[in-house]
Amino acid sequence: MSAAIAVPRHTLSETPNSRTIEIYEWVITASTNPISNATECDALQAALGFPLPEMTFGNNYLSLEHRASGWRMVFDAKGALLGVKGGELVEGDGGVKVGYADAWLKSRTDPGTSLPLPTTVTAKPYDWTYTTMYSGHHPDFDESSGGPSCSATWTEADPENQDHSIPLSELTRPDPILFYAEVPLFEDELHDNGSSNLIVRIRVMPTCIFILSRFTLRVDNVLFRTHDTRMFYSFASNPAPVVRQVSGWEAPYDRVKRQLPRRNDLTPLTDVNFIAKILAEMPTEASQKIGGGTRWRGLRTKVEVAKLDSKS
């Protein structure tokens, strides 16, 4: 049995739509609200230049501030949707065509004709799957001083430095959870062709902060795609870096379907955790190089760190 974990001094507070924890030098707030109303959606859509997902939680956010350094990070719907490609998709954008497109065209072409099928192109001038590689963002300005906020430059992690990795053993220990929140940012059923959604989760434990921001895409009979951002900060080391691991995976729909526990039960294919587990456990060659054949630039894993220095 592991030794008992001492619970550090911390303060919890809440309003009808938000919860906050203050622990060590950190102030963390999670705000969850109803879906944006029509006026809010119109304003956001005008700013983005493309139609919004069916369910856009424009007032939801997760914010973190490290008071000693002034470092701040925010996850919100506008930031996430700014990562969606507007305009025509090009190489690397990971454009997806719905599975029934060719069959639909063939059914409307005279089977006796020698004319080739018409070329299919993305009909809408934006990525209709709402694929985003959003990993959170730093606010542009520090409201108290009127100057730029401390964003602590992200640098490539040193694989030989233990502090530059996320310790899975620590995250799987049954430590007390002092603060937990799930913050949905958007969701769309892709005109009944699948699902696209992004949700951010945070756990604060006596020894650390852990965040998982997960984008999941299912295009029926075409592919599955996941983009994960994991962020970790240890209270044990002072100063400790913020570690951020960003990963993207993709695979053809049928390949994931073959991993179902029961062949006739498709329910797990709507479970974002099942999808992420299957994709992550595939050989890298399959899920991060070949993927679903889209050549999406998000197929990778990178680890980076941000060192938090005290304000001078």
Coordinates of N, CA, C and O in Angstrom, one line a residue, residues 140-261:
D140 N -3.4 37.6 -24.8 CA -2.5 38.5 -25.4 C -1.9 39.6 -24.5 O -0.8 40.0 -24.6
F141 N -2.8 40.0 -23.6 CA -2.3 41.1 -22.7 C -2.6 40.8 -21.2 O -3.6 40.1 -20.9
D142 N -1.8 41.3 -20.4 CA -2.0 41.2 -18.9 C -2.8 42.4 -18.5 O -2.4 43.6 -18.6
E143 N -4.1 42.2 -18.1 CA -5.0 43.3 -17.8 C -4.5 44.2 -16.7 O -4.8 45.4 -16.7
S144 N -3.8 43.7 -15.8 CA -3.3 44.5 -14.6 C -2.3 45.5 -15.0 O -2.2 46.6 -14.5
S145 N -1.4 45.1 -16.0 CA -0.3 46.0 -16.3 C -0.4 46.6 -17.7 O 0.3 47.6 -18.0
G146 N -1.3 46.1 -18.5 CA -1.5 46.6 -19.8 C -0.5 46.2 -20.8 O -0.5 46.6 -21.9
G147 N 0.4 45.3 -20.4 CA 1.5 44.8 -21.2 C 1.2 43.3 -21.6 O 0.3 42.7 -21.1
P148 N 2.1 42.8 -22.4 CA 2.0 41.4 -22.8 C 2.0 40.4 -21.6 O 2.8 40.7 -20.6
S149 N 1.2 39.4 -21.6 CA 1.3 38.4 -20.5 C 2.5 37.5 -20.6 O 3.1 37.4 -21.7
C150 N 3.0 36.9 -19.5 CA 4.1 36.0 -19.6 C 3.6 34.7 -20.2 O 2.8 34.1 -19.7
S151 N 4.2 34.4 -21.3 CA 3.7 33.1 -22.0 C 4.8 32.0 -21.9 O 4.6 30.9 -22.4
A152 N 5.9 32.3 -21.3 CA 6.9 31.3 -21.0 C 7.1 30.4 -22.3 O 6.5 29.4 -22.4
T153 N 8.0 30.8 -23.1 CA 8.2 30.2 -24.4 C 8.3 28.6 -24.3 O 9.0 28.1 -23.5
W154 N 7.5 28.0 -25.2 CA 7.6 26.5 -25.3 C 8.8 26.1 -26.0 O 9.1 26.6 -27.1
T155 N 9.5 25.2 -25.4 CA 10.7 24.6 -26.1 C 10.6 23.1 -26.1 O 9.9 22.5 -25.4
E156 N 11.4 22.5 -27.0 CA 11.3 21.1 -27.2 C 11.8 20.4 -25.9 O 12.8 20.8 -25.3
A157 N 11.1 19.4 -25.5 CA 11.5 18.6 -24.3 C 12.8 17.8 -24.5 O 13.1 17.4 -25.6
D158 N 13.5 17.7 -23.4 CA 14.7 16.9 -23.4 C 14.3 15.4 -23.0 O 13.9 15.2 -21.8
P159 N 14.4 14.5 -23.9 CA 13.9 13.1 -23.6 C 14.7 12.5 -22.4 O 14.2 11.5 -21.8
E160 N 15.9 13.0 -22.1 CA 16.7 12.5 -21.1 C 16.4 13.1 -19.7 O 16.9 12.6 -18.7
N161 N 15.6 14.1 -19.7 CA 15.2 14.8 -18.5 C 13.9 14.3 -18.0 O 12.9 14.5 -18.6
Q162 N 13.9 13.7 -16.8 CA 12.7 13.1 -16.2 C 11.6 14.1 -16.0 O 10.4 13.8 -16.1
D163 N 12.0 15.4 -15.7 CA 11.0 16.4 -15.4 C 10.3 16.9 -16.7 O 9.4 17.7 -16.7
H164 N 10.8 16.4 -17.9 CA 10.2 16.8 -19.2 C 9.3 15.8 -19.7 O 9.0 15.7 -20.9
S165 N 8.8 14.9 -18.9 CA 7.8 13.9 -19.3 C 6.6 13.9 -18.3 O 6.7 14.4 -17.2
I166 N 5.5 13.3 -18.8 CA 4.4 13.2 -17.9 C 4.4 11.8 -17.2 O 4.4 10.8 -17.9
P167 N 4.5 11.8 -15.9 CA 4.6 10.5 -15.2 C 3.3 9.8 -15.1 O 2.4 10.1 -14.2
L168 N 3.1 8.8 -15.9 CA 1.8 8.1 -15.9 C 1.5 7.4 -14.6 O 0.4 7.3 -14.1
S169 N 2.6 6.9 -13.9 CA 2.4 6.2 -12.6 C 1.8 7.2 -11.6 O 1.0 6.7 -10.8
E170 N 2.2 8.4 -11.6 CA 1.6 9.4 -10.7 C 0.1 9.7 -11.0 O -0.7 9.8 -10.1
L171 N -0.2 9.7 -12.3 CA -1.6 10.0 -12.7 C -2.5 8.8 -12.4 O -3.7 9.0 -12.3
T172 N -2.0 7.6 -12.3 CA -2.9 6.5 -12.1 C -2.9 6.1 -10.6 O -3.7 5.1 -10.3
R173 N -2.2 6.8 -9.8 CA -2.3 6.5 -8.3 C -3.7 6.9 -7.8 O -4.3 7.9 -8.3
P174 N -4.3 6.3 -6.9 CA -5.6 6.7 -6.3 C -5.5 7.9 -5.4 O -6.0 7.8 -4.2
D175 N -4.8 8.9 -5.8 CA -4.7 10.1 -4.9 C -6.0 10.9 -4.9 O -6.8 10.8 -5.8
P176 N -6.2 11.6 -3.8 CA -7.4 12.5 -3.7 C -7.5 13.5 -4.9 O -6.5 14.0 -5.3
I177 N -8.7 13.7 -5.4 CA -8.9 14.7 -6.4 C -9.5 15.9 -5.8 O -10.6 15.9 -5.3
L178 N -8.7 17.0 -5.8 CA -9.1 18.2 -5.1 C -10.0 19.1 -6.0 O -10.8 19.8 -5.5
F179 N -9.9 18.9 -7.3 CA -10.7 19.7 -8.2 C -10.8 18.9 -9.5 O -9.8 18.4 -10.0
Y180 N -12.0 18.9 -10.1 CA -12.2 18.2 -11.3 C -13.2 19.0 -12.1 O -14.2 19.5 -11.6
A181 N -13.0 19.0 -13.4 CA -14.0 19.7 -14.3 C -14.0 19.1 -15.7 O -12.9 18.7 -16.2
E182 N -15.1 19.1 -16.4 CA -15.2 18.8 -17.8 C -15.8 20.0 -18.5 O -16.9 20.5 -18.1
V183 N -15.1 20.5 -19.5 CA -15.5 21.7 -20.1 C -15.7 21.4 -21.6 O -14.7 21.4 -22.4
P184 N -16.9 21.2 -22.1 CA -17.2 21.0 -23.5 C -17.0 22.3 -24.3 O -17.5 23.4 -23.8
L185 N -16.4 22.3 -25.4 CA -16.3 23.5 -26.2 C -17.1 23.5 -27.5 O -17.7 24.5 -27.8
F186 N -17.2 22.4 -28.2 CA -18.2 22.3 -29.3 C -18.5 20.8 -29.6 O -17.7 19.9 -29.2
E187 N -19.6 20.6 -30.3 CA -20.0 19.3 -30.8 C -20.8 19.5 -32.1 O -21.6 20.4 -32.1
D188 N -20.6 18.6 -33.0 CA -21.4 18.6 -34.3 C -21.6 17.2 -34.8 O -20.7 16.4 -34.7
E189 N -22.8 16.9 -35.3 CA -23.1 15.6 -35.9 C -22.8 15.5 -37.4 O -23.1 14.5 -38.0
L190 N -22.2 16.5 -37.9 CA -21.7 16.5 -39.3 C -22.8 16.0 -40.3 O -22.6 15.2 -41.1
H191 N -24.0 16.6 -40.1 CA -25.2 16.3 -41.0 C -25.4 14.8 -41.1 O -25.6 14.3 -42.1
D192 N -25.4 14.2 -39.9 CA -25.7 12.8 -39.7 C -24.6 11.9 -40.4 O -24.8 10.7 -40.6
N193 N -23.4 12.4 -40.6 CA -22.3 11.7 -41.2 C -21.3 11.2 -40.1 O -20.3 10.6 -40.5
G194 N -21.6 11.5 -38.9 CA -20.6 11.2 -37.8 C -20.7 12.1 -36.6 O -21.8 12.5 -36.2
S195 N -19.5 12.5 -36.1 CA -19.5 13.3 -35.0 C -18.1 14.0 -34.9 O -17.1 13.4 -35.2
S196 N -18.1 15.3 -34.4 CA -16.9 16.0 -34.2 C -17.1 16.8 -32.9 O -18.1 17.5 -32.7
N197 N -16.2 16.6 -31.9 CA -16.3 17.3 -30.7 C -15.0 17.5 -30.0 O -14.0 16.9 -30.3
L198 N -15.0 18.5 -29.1 CA -13.8 18.9 -28.3 C -14.2 19.1 -26.9 O -15.1 19.9 -26.6
I199 N -13.6 18.4 -26.0 CA -13.9 18.6 -24.6 C -12.5 18.7 -23.8 O -11.6 18.0 -24.2
V200 N -12.5 19.5 -22.8 CA -11.3 19.7 -22.0 C -11.6 19.2 -20.6 O -12.6 19.6 -20.0
R201 N -10.7 18.4 -20.0 CA -10.9 17.9 -18.7 C -9.7 18.3 -17.8 O -8.5 18.3 -18.3
I202 N -9.9 18.6 -16.6 CA -8.8 18.9 -15.7 C -8.9 18.2 -14.3 O -10.1 18.0 -13.8
R203 N -7.8 17.7 -13.8 CA -7.8 17.2 -12.5 C -6.7 17.9 -11.7 O -5.6 18.1 -12.2
V204 N -7.0 18.3 -10.5 CA -5.9 18.8 -9.6 C -5.9 17.9 -8.4 O -6.8 17.6 -7.7
M205 N -4.7 17.4 -8.2 CA -4.4 16.4 -7.1 C -3.4 17.0 -6.1 O -2.8 18.1 -6.4
P206 N -3.2 16.4 -5.0 CA -2.2 17.0 -4.0 C -0.8 17.2 -4.6 O -0.1 18.1 -4.1
T207 N -0.4 16.5 -5.6 CA 0.9 16.6 -6.1 C 1.0 17.2 -7.5 O 2.2 17.6 -7.9
C208 N -0.1 17.4 -8.2 CA 0.1 17.9 -9.6 C -1.2 18.4 -10.2 O -2.3 18.3 -9.6
I209 N -1.1 19.0 -11.4 CA -2.2 19.4 -12.2 C -2.1 18.6 -13.5 O -1.0 18.5 -14.1
F210 N -3.2 18.1 -14.0 CA -3.2 17.4 -15.2 C -4.5 17.8 -16.1 O -5.6 17.9 -15.6
I211 N -4.2 18.1 -17.3 CA -5.2 18.6 -18.2 C -5.2 17.7 -19.5 O -4.1 17.4 -20.0
L212 N -6.4 17.3 -20.0 CA -6.5 16.6 -21.2 C -7.5 17.3 -22.1 O -8.7 17.4 -21.7
S213 N -7.1 17.8 -23.2 CA -8.0 18.4 -24.2 C -8.0 17.5 -25.3 O -7.0 17.2 -26.0
R214 N -9.2 17.0 -25.7 CA -9.3 15.9 -26.7 C -10.3 16.3 -27.8 O -11.5 16.5 -27.5
F215 N -9.8 16.4 -29.0 CA -10.7 16.5 -30.2 C -10.9 15.1 -30.8 O -9.9 14.4 -31.0
T216 N -12.1 14.8 -31.1 CA -12.4 13.5 -31.6 C -13.3 13.6 -32.9 O -14.3 14.3 -32.8
L217 N -12.9 13.0 -33.9 CA -13.7 13.0 -35.2 C -14.0 11.6 -35.6 O -13.2 10.7 -35.7
R218 N -15.3 11.4 -35.9 CA -15.8 10.1 -36.5 C -16.5 10.5 -37.8 O -17.5 11.2 -37.7
V219 N -16.0 10.1 -38.9 CA -16.8 10.2 -40.2 C -17.2 8.8 -40.6 O -16.3 8.0 -40.9
D220 N -18.5 8.5 -40.5 CA -19.0 7.2 -40.7 C -18.5 6.6 -42.0 O -18.6 7.2 -43.1
N221 N -18.0 5.3 -41.9 CA -17.5 4.6 -43.1 C -16.3 5.2 -43.7 O -15.9 4.7 -44.8
V222 N -15.6 6.2 -43.1 CA -14.4 6.8 -43.7 C -13.3 6.7 -42.7 O -12.3 6.0 -43.0
L223 N -13.3 7.4 -41.6 CA -12.2 7.4 -40.7 C -12.5 7.9 -39.3 O -13.6 8.4 -39.0
F224 N -11.6 7.6 -38.4 CA -11.6 8.2 -37.0 C -10.3 9.0 -36.9 O -9.3 8.7 -37.5
R225 N -10.4 10.1 -36.1 CA -9.3 11.0 -35.9 C -9.3 11.5 -34.4 O -10.4 11.9 -34.0
T226 N -8.2 11.6 -33.8 CA -8.1 12.1 -32.4 C -6.9 13.1 -32.4 O -5.8 12.8 -32.9
H227 N -7.1 14.2 -31.7 CA -6.0 15.1 -31.4 C -6.0 15.4 -29.9 O -7.0 16.0 -29.4
D228 N -5.0 15.0 -29.2 CA -4.9 15.1 -27.7 C -3.9 16.1 -27.3 O -2.8 16.1 -27.9
T229 N -4.2 17.0 -26.4 CA -3.2 17.8 -25.7 C -3.2 17.5 -24.2 O -4.3 17.6 -23.6
R230 N -2.1 17.0 -23.7 CA -2.0 16.7 -22.3 C -1.0 17.7 -21.7 O 0.1 17.9 -22.2
M231 N -1.4 18.3 -20.6 CA -0.6 19.2 -19.9 C -0.4 18.8 -18.4 O -1.4 18.3 -17.8
F232 N 0.8 18.9 -17.9 CA 1.1 18.4 -16.6 C 2.0 19.4 -15.9 O 3.0 19.9 -16.4
Y233 N 1.7 19.6 -14.6 CA 2.6 20.4 -13.7 C 2.7 19.7 -12.4 O 1.7 19.4 -11.8
S234 N 3.9 19.6 -11.9 CA 4.2 18.9 -10.6 C 4.4 20.0 -9.6 O 5.2 20.9 -9.8
F235 N 3.7 19.8 -8.4 CA 4.0 20.7 -7.3 C 5.3 20.3 -6.5 O 5.8 21.1 -5.7
A236 N 5.8 19.1 -6.8 CA 6.9 18.6 -6.0 C 8.2 19.3 -6.4 O 9.1 19.4 -5.5
S237 N 8.4 19.8 -7.6 CA 9.6 20.4 -8.0 C 9.4 21.9 -8.1 O 8.4 22.4 -8.5
N238 N 10.4 22.6 -7.6 CA 10.3 24.1 -7.6 C 11.6 24.7 -8.0 O 12.6 24.6 -7.3
P239 N 11.8 25.3 -9.2 CA 10.6 25.5 -10.1 C 10.5 24.3 -11.0 O 11.4 23.5 -11.3
A240 N 9.2 24.0 -11.4 CA 8.9 22.9 -12.3 C 8.4 23.4 -13.6 O 7.8 24.4 -13.7
P241 N 8.8 22.7 -14.7 CA 8.2 23.2 -16.0 C 6.8 22.7 -16.2 O 6.4 21.7 -15.6
V242 N 6.0 23.4 -17.0 CA 4.8 22.8 -17.5 C 5.1 21.9 -18.7 O 5.9 22.4 -19.6
V243 N 4.7 20.7 -18.7 CA 4.9 19.8 -19.7 C 3.7 19.7 -20.6 O 2.6 19.5 -20.1
R244 N 3.9 19.8 -21.9 CA 2.7 19.7 -22.8 C 3.1 18.6 -23.9 O 4.0 18.7 -24.6
Q245 N 2.2 17.6 -24.0 CA 2.4 16.5 -25.0 C 1.2 16.6 -25.9 O 0.0 16.6 -25.5
V246 N 1.5 16.8 -27.2 CA 0.5 16.9 -28.3 C 0.6 15.8 -29.2 O 1.7 15.5 -29.7
S247 N -0.5 15.1 -29.4 CA -0.5 13.9 -30.3 C -1.7 13.9 -31.2 O -2.8 14.3 -30.8
G248 N -1.5 13.4 -32.4 CA -2.6 13.2 -33.3 C -2.6 11.8 -34.0 O -1.5 11.3 -34.3
W249 N -3.7 11.2 -34.1 CA -3.8 9.8 -34.7 C -5.0 9.8 -35.6 O -5.9 10.6 -35.5
E250 N -4.9 8.8 -36.5 CA -6.0 8.7 -37.5 C -6.0 7.3 -38.1 O -4.9 6.7 -38.2
A251 N -7.1 6.7 -38.4 CA -7.2 5.4 -39.0 C -8.5 5.3 -39.8 O -9.5 5.9 -39.5
P252 N -8.5 4.4 -40.8 CA -9.7 4.1 -41.5 C -10.8 3.6 -40.6 O -10.5 2.9 -39.6
Y253 N -12.0 3.9 -40.9 CA -13.2 3.5 -40.1 C -13.2 2.0 -39.9 O -13.4 1.5 -38.8
D254 N -13.0 1.2 -41.0 CA -13.1 -0.2 -40.9 C -12.0 -0.8 -40.0 O -12.2 -1.9 -39.3
R255 N -10.8 -0.2 -40.0 CA -9.8 -0.8 -39.1 C -10.1 -0.6 -37.7 O -9.8 -1.5 -36.9
V256 N -10.7 0.5 -37.3 CA -11.1 0.7 -35.9 C -12.3 -0.2 -35.6 O -12.3 -0.9 -34.5
K257 N -13.2 -0.4 -36.5 CA -14.4 -1.2 -36.3 C -14.0 -2.6 -36.0 O -14.7 -3.3 -35.2
R258 N -12.9 -3.1 -36.6 CA -12.5 -4.5 -36.4 C -12.0 -4.7 -35.0 O -11.9 -5.9 -34.6
Q259 N -11.8 -3.7 -34.2 CA -11.3 -3.8 -32.8 C -12.5 -3.9 -31.8 O -12.2 -3.9 -30.6
L260 N -13.7 -3.9 -32.3 CA -14.8 -3.9 -31.4 C -14.8 -5.2 -30.6 O -14.6 -6.3 -31.1
P261 N -15.1 -5.1 -29.3 CA -15.2 -6.3 -28.4 C -16.2 -7.3 -28.9 O -16.0 -8.5 -28.9

